Amino acid sequence: MPATPAWPPSSLPRLFVDQRLAPDAALTLDGPAANYLGNVLRLTAGARLKLFDDRTGEWLAEIVEPGRKRVSLRILQQLRERESVPDLWLLFAPIKHGRIDWLIEKATELGIARLVPVVTKRTIVERINADRLRAHSIEAAEQCERTALPELAPLTKLDTVLRDWPAERCLLFADEAGGKPLSDTAAAGPAAILIGPEGGFTDEERTSIQAIAQAEPVSLGPRILRADTAALAAISIWMARAGDWGHHAIR
Ligand code: SAM
């Protein structure tokens, strides 16, 4: 007896739309979304796709009027509620172009709730293109079947972030100079992981970070990892320990 095929088919195209979705809603997409549906996928009337809005969850939609510049759709049914991701923030010093895009993509796939780019003393990259990073995060969420997008905070000085540190949130400070193995620390939200720049933290910064009552220096092992590797290793360890990996993929 052939297995009942999954419904809707996991191969359906999946798009983020920045408007609130609802039952029987009609919507029109233009710009890159219309180009993707009309020119890349060449979808015709009646074709189905999955949409999510980062507000109400994921919905099954149908193309009513195809097009290359504008596509009209109607919502058929809700497929999933908006998920609640583990309450983990990633504080990271911006790194070079291609690698920061990669970091944002991977952190989104791994379920991060909030991305906080911080300027530290040895930060080389002093500006970020928030629109580009958000686009990378949306693309990653579309691909990995997230229904909740990570929040992308504005680039902020580390001192400012520490000054306003929320009392209820623990700060896991990845310190190449040593600390308790992250794999031995409690992994329960709200939490944040802090990753330094390629040049590392200054001793002065170490002192101000450790002056935060919620801060805990953690080690990611005996080797000096590049900043993006360190970020992904830390998120993965924390997510696994927090039980996030106990939830099976949606398919
Ligand atoms: N320049 C620094 C040095 O040579 O000591 C290395 C900085 S490392 C490339 C970038 C950041 O990744 C560090 O600031 C730290 O946050 C994190 N990191 C890398 N390896 C680590 C480790 N083994 N344990 C804890 N954090 C680590």
PDB file of C-alpha atoms and ligand atoms in Angstrom:
ATOM      1  CA  MET A   1       0.000   0.000   0.000  1.00  0.00           C
ATOM      2  CA  PRO A   2       1.781   3.185  -1.121  1.00  0.00           C
ATOM      3  CA  ALA A   3       2.233   5.679   1.740  1.00  0.00           C
ATOM      4  CA  THR A   4      -0.285   8.519   1.732  1.00  0.00           C
ATOM      5  CA  PRO A   5       1.570  11.429   0.097  1.00  0.00           C
ATOM      6  CA  ALA A   6       2.042  14.432   2.453  1.00  0.00           C
ATOM      7  CA  TRP A   7      -0.544  17.224   2.019  1.00  0.00           C
ATOM      8  CA  PRO A   8       0.200  19.821   0.936  1.00  0.00           C
ATOM      9  CA  PRO A   9       3.175  18.433  -1.025  1.00  0.00           C
ATOM     10  CA  SER A  10       6.405  19.619   0.632  1.00  0.00           C
ATOM     11  CA  SER A  11       7.634  20.624  -2.816  1.00  0.00           C
ATOM     12  CA  LEU A  12       5.199  23.540  -3.062  1.00  0.00           C
ATOM     13  CA  PRO A  13       6.875  26.926  -3.491  1.00  0.00           C
ATOM     14  CA  ARG A  14       7.030  28.834  -0.211  1.00  0.00           C
ATOM     15  CA  LEU A  15       7.123  32.621   0.139  1.00  0.00           C
ATOM     16  CA  PHE A  16       7.147  35.225   2.903  1.00  0.00           C
ATOM     17  CA  VAL A  17       4.611  38.026   2.399  1.00  0.00           C
ATOM     18  CA  ASP A  18       4.790  41.164   4.503  1.00  0.00           C
ATOM     19  CA  GLN A  19       1.039  41.461   4.952  1.00  0.00           C
ATOM     20  CA  ARG A  20      -1.374  39.837   7.397  1.00  0.00           C
ATOM     21  CA  LEU A  21      -2.917  36.672   5.927  1.00  0.00           C
ATOM     22  CA  ALA A  22      -6.427  35.445   6.731  1.00  0.00           C
ATOM     23  CA  PRO A  23      -8.976  32.872   5.501  1.00  0.00           C
ATOM     24  CA  ASP A  24     -10.298  33.615   1.975  1.00  0.00           C
ATOM     25  CA  ALA A  25      -8.116  36.713   1.751  1.00  0.00           C
ATOM     26  CA  ALA A  26      -7.243  37.944  -1.745  1.00  0.00           C
ATOM     27  CA  LEU A  27      -3.781  39.395  -2.304  1.00  0.00           C
ATOM     28  CA  THR A  28      -1.666  40.653  -5.147  1.00  0.00           C
ATOM     29  CA  LEU A  29       2.077  40.209  -5.276  1.00  0.00           C
ATOM     30  CA  ASP A  30       4.404  42.293  -7.445  1.00  0.00           C
ATOM     31  CA  GLY A  31       8.192  42.926  -7.590  1.00  0.00           C
ATOM     32  CA  PRO A  32      10.591  40.020  -6.857  1.00  0.00           C
ATOM     33  CA  ALA A  33       7.771  37.722  -5.628  1.00  0.00           C
ATOM     34  CA  ALA A  34       5.795  38.133  -8.869  1.00  0.00           C
ATOM     35  CA  ASN A  35       8.951  37.690 -10.911  1.00  0.00           C
ATOM     36  CA  TYR A  36       9.734  34.463  -9.035  1.00  0.00           C
ATOM     37  CA  LEU A  37       6.219  33.020  -9.447  1.00  0.00           C
ATOM     38  CA  GLY A  38       5.645  34.308 -12.984  1.00  0.00           C
ATOM     39  CA  ASN A  39       9.016  34.207 -14.704  1.00  0.00           C
ATOM     40  CA  VAL A  40      11.103  31.711 -12.735  1.00  0.00           C
ATOM     41  CA  LEU A  41       8.460  29.120 -11.764  1.00  0.00           C
ATOM     42  CA  ARG A  42       6.015  30.107 -14.557  1.00  0.00           C
ATOM     43  CA  LEU A  43       3.053  29.197 -12.365  1.00  0.00           C
ATOM     44  CA  THR A  44      -0.387  29.282 -14.010  1.00  0.00           C
ATOM     45  CA  ALA A  45      -3.905  29.780 -12.643  1.00  0.00           C
ATOM     46  CA  GLY A  46      -4.834  27.160 -10.050  1.00  0.00           C
ATOM     47  CA  ALA A  47      -1.246  26.517  -8.996  1.00  0.00           C
ATOM     48  CA  ARG A  48      -0.800  26.203  -5.236  1.00  0.00           C
ATOM     49  CA  LEU A  49       1.902  27.610  -2.977  1.00  0.00           C
ATOM     50  CA  LYS A  50       2.591  28.167   0.706  1.00  0.00           C
ATOM     51  CA  LEU A  51       2.745  31.667   2.192  1.00  0.00           C
ATOM     52  CA  PHE A  52       3.733  32.871   5.649  1.00  0.00           C
ATOM     53  CA  ASP A  53       3.504  36.372   7.121  1.00  0.00           C
ATOM     54  CA  ASP A  54       5.514  36.173  10.360  1.00  0.00           C
ATOM     55  CA  ARG A  55       2.281  37.091  12.163  1.00  0.00           C
ATOM     56  CA  THR A  56      -0.434  34.442  11.769  1.00  0.00           C
ATOM     57  CA  GLY A  57       1.433  31.388  10.519  1.00  0.00           C
ATOM     58  CA  GLU A  58       1.565  29.504   7.229  1.00  0.00           C
ATOM     59  CA  TRP A  59      -1.234  29.339   4.647  1.00  0.00           C
ATOM     60  CA  LEU A  60      -2.051  27.430   1.470  1.00  0.00           C
ATOM     61  CA  ALA A  61      -2.745  29.801  -1.421  1.00  0.00           C
ATOM     62  CA  GLU A  62      -3.828  29.467  -5.025  1.00  0.00           C
ATOM     63  CA  ILE A  63      -2.959  31.555  -8.058  1.00  0.00           C
ATOM     64  CA  VAL A  64      -6.062  33.239  -9.435  1.00  0.00           C
ATOM     65  CA  GLU A  65      -4.450  35.505 -12.001  1.00  0.00           C
ATOM     66  CA  PRO A  66      -0.893  34.651 -13.069  1.00  0.00           C
ATOM     67  CA  GLY A  67       1.434  37.286 -14.411  1.00  0.00           C
ATOM     68  CA  ARG A  68       5.059  38.370 -14.840  1.00  0.00           C
ATOM     69  CA  LYS A  69       4.755  41.688 -12.984  1.00  0.00           C
ATOM     70  CA  ARG A  70       1.685  41.082 -10.806  1.00  0.00           C
ATOM     71  CA  VAL A  71       0.177  37.842  -9.508  1.00  0.00           C
ATOM     72  CA  SER A  72      -3.222  37.608  -7.818  1.00  0.00           C
ATOM     73  CA  LEU A  73      -3.788  34.904  -5.253  1.00  0.00           C
ATOM     74  CA  ARG A  74      -6.426  33.769  -2.784  1.00  0.00           C
ATOM     75  CA  ILE A  75      -5.896  32.089   0.561  1.00  0.00           C
ATOM     76  CA  LEU A  76      -7.376  28.568   0.813  1.00  0.00           C
ATOM     77  CA  GLN A  77      -6.557  27.363   4.325  1.00  0.00           C
ATOM     78  CA  GLN A  78      -4.231  27.778   7.264  1.00  0.00           C
ATOM     79  CA  LEU A  79      -1.541  25.091   7.430  1.00  0.00           C
ATOM     80  CA  ARG A  80       0.281  26.032  10.634  1.00  0.00           C
ATOM     81  CA  GLU A  81       0.217  28.587  13.432  1.00  0.00           C
ATOM     82  CA  ARG A  82       3.196  30.896  13.814  1.00  0.00           C
ATOM     83  CA  GLU A  83       5.828  28.862  15.684  1.00  0.00           C
ATOM     84  CA  SER A  84       7.462  29.989  18.899  1.00  0.00           C
ATOM     85  CA  VAL A  85      11.207  29.683  18.550  1.00  0.00           C
ATOM     86  CA  PRO A  86      13.500  29.207  21.568  1.00  0.00           C
ATOM     87  CA  ASP A  87      14.268  32.594  23.127  1.00  0.00           C
ATOM     88  CA  LEU A  88      17.898  32.879  22.046  1.00  0.00           C
ATOM     89  CA  TRP A  89      19.647  36.013  20.769  1.00  0.00           C
ATOM     90  CA  LEU A  90      22.921  36.112  18.833  1.00  0.00           C
ATOM     91  CA  LEU A  91      25.159  39.143  19.519  1.00  0.00           C
ATOM     92  CA  PHE A  92      27.903  39.233  16.922  1.00  0.00           C
ATOM     93  CA  ALA A  93      30.535  41.645  15.673  1.00  0.00           C
ATOM     94  CA  PRO A  94      29.910  42.192  11.946  1.00  0.00           C
ATOM     95  CA  ILE A  95      32.302  40.289   9.716  1.00  0.00           C
ATOM     96  CA  LYS A  96      33.125  40.697   6.027  1.00  0.00           C
ATOM     97  CA  HIS A  97      30.381  40.837   3.401  1.00  0.00           C
ATOM     98  CA  GLY A  98      29.919  37.263   2.127  1.00  0.00           C
ATOM     99  CA  ARG A  99      30.533  35.719   5.517  1.00  0.00           C
ATOM    100  CA  ILE A 100      27.998  37.872   7.365  1.00  0.00           C
ATOM    101  CA  ASP A 101      25.356  36.881   4.783  1.00  0.00           C
ATOM    102  CA  TRP A 102      26.253  33.258   5.385  1.00  0.00           C
ATOM    103  CA  LEU A 103      26.120  33.720   9.158  1.00  0.00           C
ATOM    104  CA  ILE A 104      22.657  35.314   8.991  1.00  0.00           C
ATOM    105  CA  GLU A 105      21.389  32.522   6.744  1.00  0.00           C
ATOM    106  CA  LYS A 106      22.703  29.745   8.989  1.00  0.00           C
ATOM    107  CA  ALA A 107      21.629  31.373  12.265  1.00  0.00           C
ATOM    108  CA  THR A 108      18.120  31.717  10.794  1.00  0.00           C
ATOM    109  CA  GLU A 109      18.080  28.035   9.799  1.00  0.00           C
ATOM    110  CA  LEU A 110      19.204  27.073  13.317  1.00  0.00           C
ATOM    111  CA  GLY A 111      16.260  28.910  14.867  1.00  0.00           C
ATOM    112  CA  ILE A 112      17.739  32.086  16.334  1.00  0.00           C
ATOM    113  CA  ALA A 113      15.084  34.521  17.659  1.00  0.00           C
ATOM    114  CA  ARG A 114      17.009  37.817  17.433  1.00  0.00           C
ATOM    115  CA  LEU A 115      20.180  38.936  15.655  1.00  0.00           C
ATOM    116  CA  VAL A 116      22.092  41.783  17.320  1.00  0.00           C
ATOM    117  CA  PRO A 117      25.107  43.151  15.413  1.00  0.00           C
ATOM    118  CA  VAL A 118      27.438  44.846  17.917  1.00  0.00           C
ATOM    119  CA  VAL A 119      30.384  47.197  17.389  1.00  0.00           C
ATOM    120  CA  THR A 120      33.354  46.186  19.565  1.00  0.00           C
ATOM    121  CA  LYS A 121      36.797  47.808  19.849  1.00  0.00           C
ATOM    122  CA  ARG A 122      38.343  45.482  17.263  1.00  0.00           C
ATOM    123  CA  THR A 123      35.363  45.361  14.932  1.00  0.00           C
ATOM    124  CA  ILE A 124      36.634  45.931  11.379  1.00  0.00           C
ATOM    125  CA  VAL A 125      33.302  46.147   9.560  1.00  0.00           C
ATOM    126  CA  GLU A 126      31.580  49.249  10.985  1.00  0.00           C
ATOM    127  CA  ARG A 127      28.480  49.308   8.765  1.00  0.00           C
ATOM    128  CA  ILE A 128      25.932  46.689   7.790  1.00  0.00           C
ATOM    129  CA  ASN A 129      23.315  46.650   5.025  1.00  0.00           C
ATOM    130  CA  ALA A 130      20.257  45.765   7.105  1.00  0.00           C
ATOM    131  CA  ASP A 131      17.983  45.337   4.051  1.00  0.00           C
ATOM    132  CA  ARG A 132      20.369  42.832   2.499  1.00  0.00           C
ATOM    133  CA  LEU A 133      20.733  40.905   5.755  1.00  0.00           C
ATOM    134  CA  ARG A 134      16.974  40.829   6.220  1.00  0.00           C
ATOM    135  CA  ALA A 135      16.541  39.532   2.658  1.00  0.00           C
ATOM    136  CA  HIS A 136      19.016  36.732   3.433  1.00  0.00           C
ATOM    137  CA  SER A 137      17.160  35.898   6.626  1.00  0.00           C
ATOM    138  CA  ILE A 138      13.802  35.779   4.806  1.00  0.00           C
ATOM    139  CA  GLU A 139      15.225  33.524   2.070  1.00  0.00           C
ATOM    140  CA  ALA A 140      16.622  31.166   4.703  1.00  0.00           C
ATOM    141  CA  ALA A 141      13.286  31.120   6.560  1.00  0.00           C
ATOM    142  CA  GLU A 142      11.426  30.375   3.300  1.00  0.00           C
ATOM    143  CA  GLN A 143      13.787  27.454   2.654  1.00  0.00           C
ATOM    144  CA  CYS A 144      13.919  25.941   6.153  1.00  0.00           C
ATOM    145  CA  GLU A 145      10.125  26.140   6.700  1.00  0.00           C
ATOM    146  CA  ARG A 146      10.239  28.710   9.541  1.00  0.00           C
ATOM    147  CA  THR A 147       6.994  30.616  10.171  1.00  0.00           C
ATOM    148  CA  ALA A 148       8.624  33.150  12.499  1.00  0.00           C
ATOM    149  CA  LEU A 149      11.380  35.441  11.185  1.00  0.00           C
ATOM    150  CA  PRO A 150      14.285  36.337  13.467  1.00  0.00           C
ATOM    151  CA  GLU A 151      14.293  39.977  14.515  1.00  0.00           C
ATOM    152  CA  LEU A 152      17.270  41.939  13.179  1.00  0.00           C
ATOM    153  CA  ALA A 153      18.320  44.655  15.623  1.00  0.00           C
ATOM    154  CA  PRO A 154      20.166  47.790  14.480  1.00  0.00           C
ATOM    155  CA  LEU A 155      23.975  47.860  14.719  1.00  0.00           C
ATOM    156  CA  THR A 156      24.768  48.990  18.282  1.00  0.00           C
ATOM    157  CA  LYS A 157      27.910  49.679  20.304  1.00  0.00           C
ATOM    158  CA  LEU A 158      28.723  46.805  22.724  1.00  0.00           C
ATOM    159  CA  ASP A 159      28.878  49.297  25.646  1.00  0.00           C
ATOM    160  CA  THR A 160      25.305  50.394  24.924  1.00  0.00           C
ATOM    161  CA  VAL A 161      24.045  46.815  24.674  1.00  0.00           C
ATOM    162  CA  LEU A 162      25.689  45.958  28.013  1.00  0.00           C
ATOM    163  CA  ARG A 163      24.434  49.136  29.721  1.00  0.00           C
ATOM    164  CA  ASP A 164      20.814  48.246  28.863  1.00  0.00           C
ATOM    165  CA  TRP A 165      21.187  44.504  29.464  1.00  0.00           C
ATOM    166  CA  PRO A 166      17.801  42.903  30.383  1.00  0.00           C
ATOM    167  CA  ALA A 167      17.907  41.476  33.928  1.00  0.00           C
ATOM    168  CA  GLU A 168      16.089  38.252  32.997  1.00  0.00           C
ATOM    169  CA  ARG A 169      18.391  37.287  30.112  1.00  0.00           C
ATOM    170  CA  CYS A 170      21.584  35.290  30.644  1.00  0.00           C
ATOM    171  CA  LEU A 171      24.560  36.345  28.558  1.00  0.00           C
ATOM    172  CA  LEU A 172      26.754  33.474  27.359  1.00  0.00           C
ATOM    173  CA  PHE A 173      29.983  35.225  26.492  1.00  0.00           C
ATOM    174  CA  ALA A 174      32.044  33.073  24.079  1.00  0.00           C
ATOM    175  CA  ASP A 175      35.559  33.782  25.296  1.00  0.00           C
ATOM    176  CA  GLU A 176      38.528  32.308  23.502  1.00  0.00           C
ATOM    177  CA  ALA A 177      40.490  32.981  26.694  1.00  0.00           C
ATOM    178  CA  GLY A 178      38.453  30.255  28.357  1.00  0.00           C
ATOM    179  CA  GLY A 179      35.339  29.541  30.396  1.00  0.00           C
ATOM    180  CA  LYS A 180      32.959  26.742  31.262  1.00  0.00           C
ATOM    181  CA  PRO A 181      32.334  24.517  28.211  1.00  0.00           C
ATOM    182  CA  LEU A 182      29.101  25.768  26.603  1.00  0.00           C
ATOM    183  CA  SER A 183      28.046  22.126  26.402  1.00  0.00           C
ATOM    184  CA  ASP A 184      27.970  22.051  30.237  1.00  0.00           C
ATOM    185  CA  THR A 185      25.920  25.215  30.764  1.00  0.00           C
ATOM    186  CA  ALA A 186      22.178  25.361  31.318  1.00  0.00           C
ATOM    187  CA  ALA A 187      20.343  26.037  28.075  1.00  0.00           C
ATOM    188  CA  ALA A 188      17.074  27.707  28.902  1.00  0.00           C
ATOM    189  CA  GLY A 189      15.743  30.993  27.550  1.00  0.00           C
ATOM    190  CA  PRO A 190      15.816  33.872  27.702  1.00  0.00           C
ATOM    191  CA  ALA A 191      19.453  33.713  26.714  1.00  0.00           C
ATOM    192  CA  ALA A 192      21.989  35.371  24.435  1.00  0.00           C
ATOM    193  CA  ILE A 193      25.275  34.250  22.919  1.00  0.00           C
ATOM    194  CA  LEU A 194      27.994  36.900  22.410  1.00  0.00           C
ATOM    195  CA  ILE A 195      30.620  36.280  19.722  1.00  0.00           C
ATOM    196  CA  GLY A 196      33.592  38.599  19.272  1.00  0.00           C
ATOM    197  CA  PRO A 197      35.278  39.942  16.139  1.00  0.00           C
ATOM    198  CA  GLU A 198      38.122  38.153  14.340  1.00  0.00           C
ATOM    199  CA  GLY A 199      40.513  40.204  16.448  1.00  0.00           C
ATOM    200  CA  GLY A 200      38.841  39.043  19.669  1.00  0.00           C
ATOM    201  CA  PHE A 201      37.780  41.083  22.703  1.00  0.00           C
ATOM    202  CA  THR A 202      40.090  43.532  24.489  1.00  0.00           C
ATOM    203  CA  ASP A 203      40.822  42.915  28.175  1.00  0.00           C
ATOM    204  CA  GLU A 204      38.873  46.086  28.955  1.00  0.00           C
ATOM    205  CA  GLU A 205      35.849  44.675  27.133  1.00  0.00           C
ATOM    206  CA  ARG A 206      36.219  41.358  28.967  1.00  0.00           C
ATOM    207  CA  THR A 207      36.085  43.258  32.277  1.00  0.00           C
ATOM    208  CA  SER A 208      32.945  45.213  31.289  1.00  0.00           C
ATOM    209  CA  ILE A 209      31.214  42.069  29.974  1.00  0.00           C
ATOM    210  CA  GLN A 210      32.002  40.105  33.129  1.00  0.00           C
ATOM    211  CA  ALA A 211      30.719  43.005  35.219  1.00  0.00           C
ATOM    212  CA  ILE A 212      27.222  42.098  33.957  1.00  0.00           C
ATOM    213  CA  ALA A 213      25.604  39.875  36.611  1.00  0.00           C
ATOM    214  CA  GLN A 214      23.939  37.691  33.960  1.00  0.00           C
ATOM    215  CA  ALA A 215      27.198  37.182  32.010  1.00  0.00           C
ATOM    216  CA  GLU A 216      28.953  33.807  31.958  1.00  0.00           C
ATOM    217  CA  PRO A 217      32.197  33.212  30.002  1.00  0.00           C
ATOM    218  CA  VAL A 218      31.926  30.003  27.981  1.00  0.00           C
ATOM    219  CA  SER A 219      34.384  27.969  25.977  1.00  0.00           C
ATOM    220  CA  LEU A 220      33.754  26.443  22.559  1.00  0.00           C
ATOM    221  CA  GLY A 221      36.646  24.029  22.837  1.00  0.00           C
ATOM    222  CA  PRO A 222      40.468  24.116  22.581  1.00  0.00           C
ATOM    223  CA  ARG A 223      40.758  25.640  19.123  1.00  0.00           C
ATOM    224  CA  ILE A 224      40.362  29.270  18.064  1.00  0.00           C
ATOM    225  CA  LEU A 225      37.301  29.217  15.829  1.00  0.00           C
ATOM    226  CA  ARG A 226      36.590  31.883  13.246  1.00  0.00           C
ATOM    227  CA  ALA A 227      33.772  34.149  14.389  1.00  0.00           C
ATOM    228  CA  ASP A 228      31.145  32.658  12.063  1.00  0.00           C
ATOM    229  CA  THR A 229      32.122  29.091  12.985  1.00  0.00           C
ATOM    230  CA  ALA A 230      32.011  30.008  16.677  1.00  0.00           C
ATOM    231  CA  ALA A 231      28.523  31.497  16.281  1.00  0.00           C
ATOM    232  CA  LEU A 232      27.102  28.428  14.576  1.00  0.00           C
ATOM    233  CA  ALA A 233      28.782  26.000  16.962  1.00  0.00           C
ATOM    234  CA  ALA A 234      27.407  27.923  19.936  1.00  0.00           C
ATOM    235  CA  ILE A 235      23.860  28.186  18.566  1.00  0.00           C
ATOM    236  CA  SER A 236      23.822  24.481  17.660  1.00  0.00           C
ATOM    237  CA  ILE A 237      25.017  23.392  21.097  1.00  0.00           C
ATOM    238  CA  TRP A 238      22.512  25.640  22.865  1.00  0.00           C
ATOM    239  CA  MET A 239      19.577  24.606  20.647  1.00  0.00           C
ATOM    240  CA  ALA A 240      20.332  20.908  21.077  1.00  0.00           C
ATOM    241  CA  ARG A 241      20.583  21.295  24.860  1.00  0.00           C
ATOM    242  CA  ALA A 242      17.430  23.417  24.974  1.00  0.00           C
ATOM    243  CA  GLY A 243      15.527  20.551  23.327  1.00  0.00           C
ATOM    244  CA  ASP A 244      14.921  22.294  20.012  1.00  0.00           C
ATOM    245  CA  TRP A 245      16.247  19.255  18.167  1.00  0.00           C
ATOM    246  CA  GLY A 246      13.568  17.125  19.795  1.00  0.00           C
ATOM    247  CA  HIS A 247      11.028  18.631  17.398  1.00  0.00           C
ATOM    248  CA  HIS A 248      11.046  16.793  14.071  1.00  0.00           C
ATOM    249  CA  ALA A 249      11.158  18.557  10.701  1.00  0.00           C
ATOM    250  CA  ILE A 250       7.758  19.613   9.368  1.00  0.00           C
ATOM    251  CA  ARG A 251       7.814  17.257   6.336  1.00  0.00           C
TER     252      ARG A 251
HETATM  253  N1  SAM B   1      41.779  36.948  17.752  1.00  0.00           N
HETATM  254  C1  SAM B   1      41.370  36.108  18.778  1.00  0.00           C
HETATM  255  C2  SAM B   1      42.537  35.382  19.280  1.00  0.00           C
HETATM  256  O1  SAM B   1      43.416  35.163  18.465  1.00  0.00           O
HETATM  257  O2  SAM B   1      42.534  35.075  20.479  1.00  0.00           O
HETATM  258  C3  SAM B   1      40.393  35.085  18.239  1.00  0.00           C
HETATM  259  C4  SAM B   1      39.048  35.649  18.010  1.00  0.00           C
HETATM  260  S1  SAM B   1      37.979  34.436  17.325  1.00  0.00           S
HETATM  261  C5  SAM B   1      38.498  34.392  15.679  1.00  0.00           C
HETATM  262  C6  SAM B   1      36.439  35.294  17.206  1.00  0.00           C
HETATM  263  C7  SAM B   1      35.474  35.069  18.347  1.00  0.00           C
HETATM  264  O3  SAM B   1      34.998  33.728  18.286  1.00  0.00           O
HETATM  265  C8  SAM B   1      36.035  35.209  19.722  1.00  0.00           C
HETATM  266  O4  SAM B   1      36.027  36.548  20.150  1.00  0.00           O
HETATM  267  C9  SAM B   1      35.076  34.351  20.555  1.00  0.00           C
HETATM  268  O5  SAM B   1      33.909  35.065  20.847  1.00  0.00           O
HETATM  269  C10 SAM B   1      34.768  33.217  19.590  1.00  0.00           C
HETATM  270  N2  SAM B   1      35.596  32.028  19.787  1.00  0.00           N
HETATM  271  C11 SAM B   1      36.428  31.470  18.885  1.00  0.00           C
HETATM  272  N3  SAM B   1      36.966  30.342  19.365  1.00  0.00           N
HETATM  273  C12 SAM B   1      36.477  30.186  20.626  1.00  0.00           C
HETATM  274  C13 SAM B   1      36.646  29.203  21.649  1.00  0.00           C
HETATM  275  N4  SAM B   1      37.435  28.142  21.455  1.00  0.00           N
HETATM  276  N5  SAM B   1      35.959  29.343  22.813  1.00  0.00           N
HETATM  277  C14 SAM B   1      35.130  30.417  23.007  1.00  0.00           C
HETATM  278  N6  SAM B   1      34.915  31.380  22.066  1.00  0.00           N
HETATM  279  C15 SAM B   1      35.586  31.256  20.899  1.00  0.00           C
END
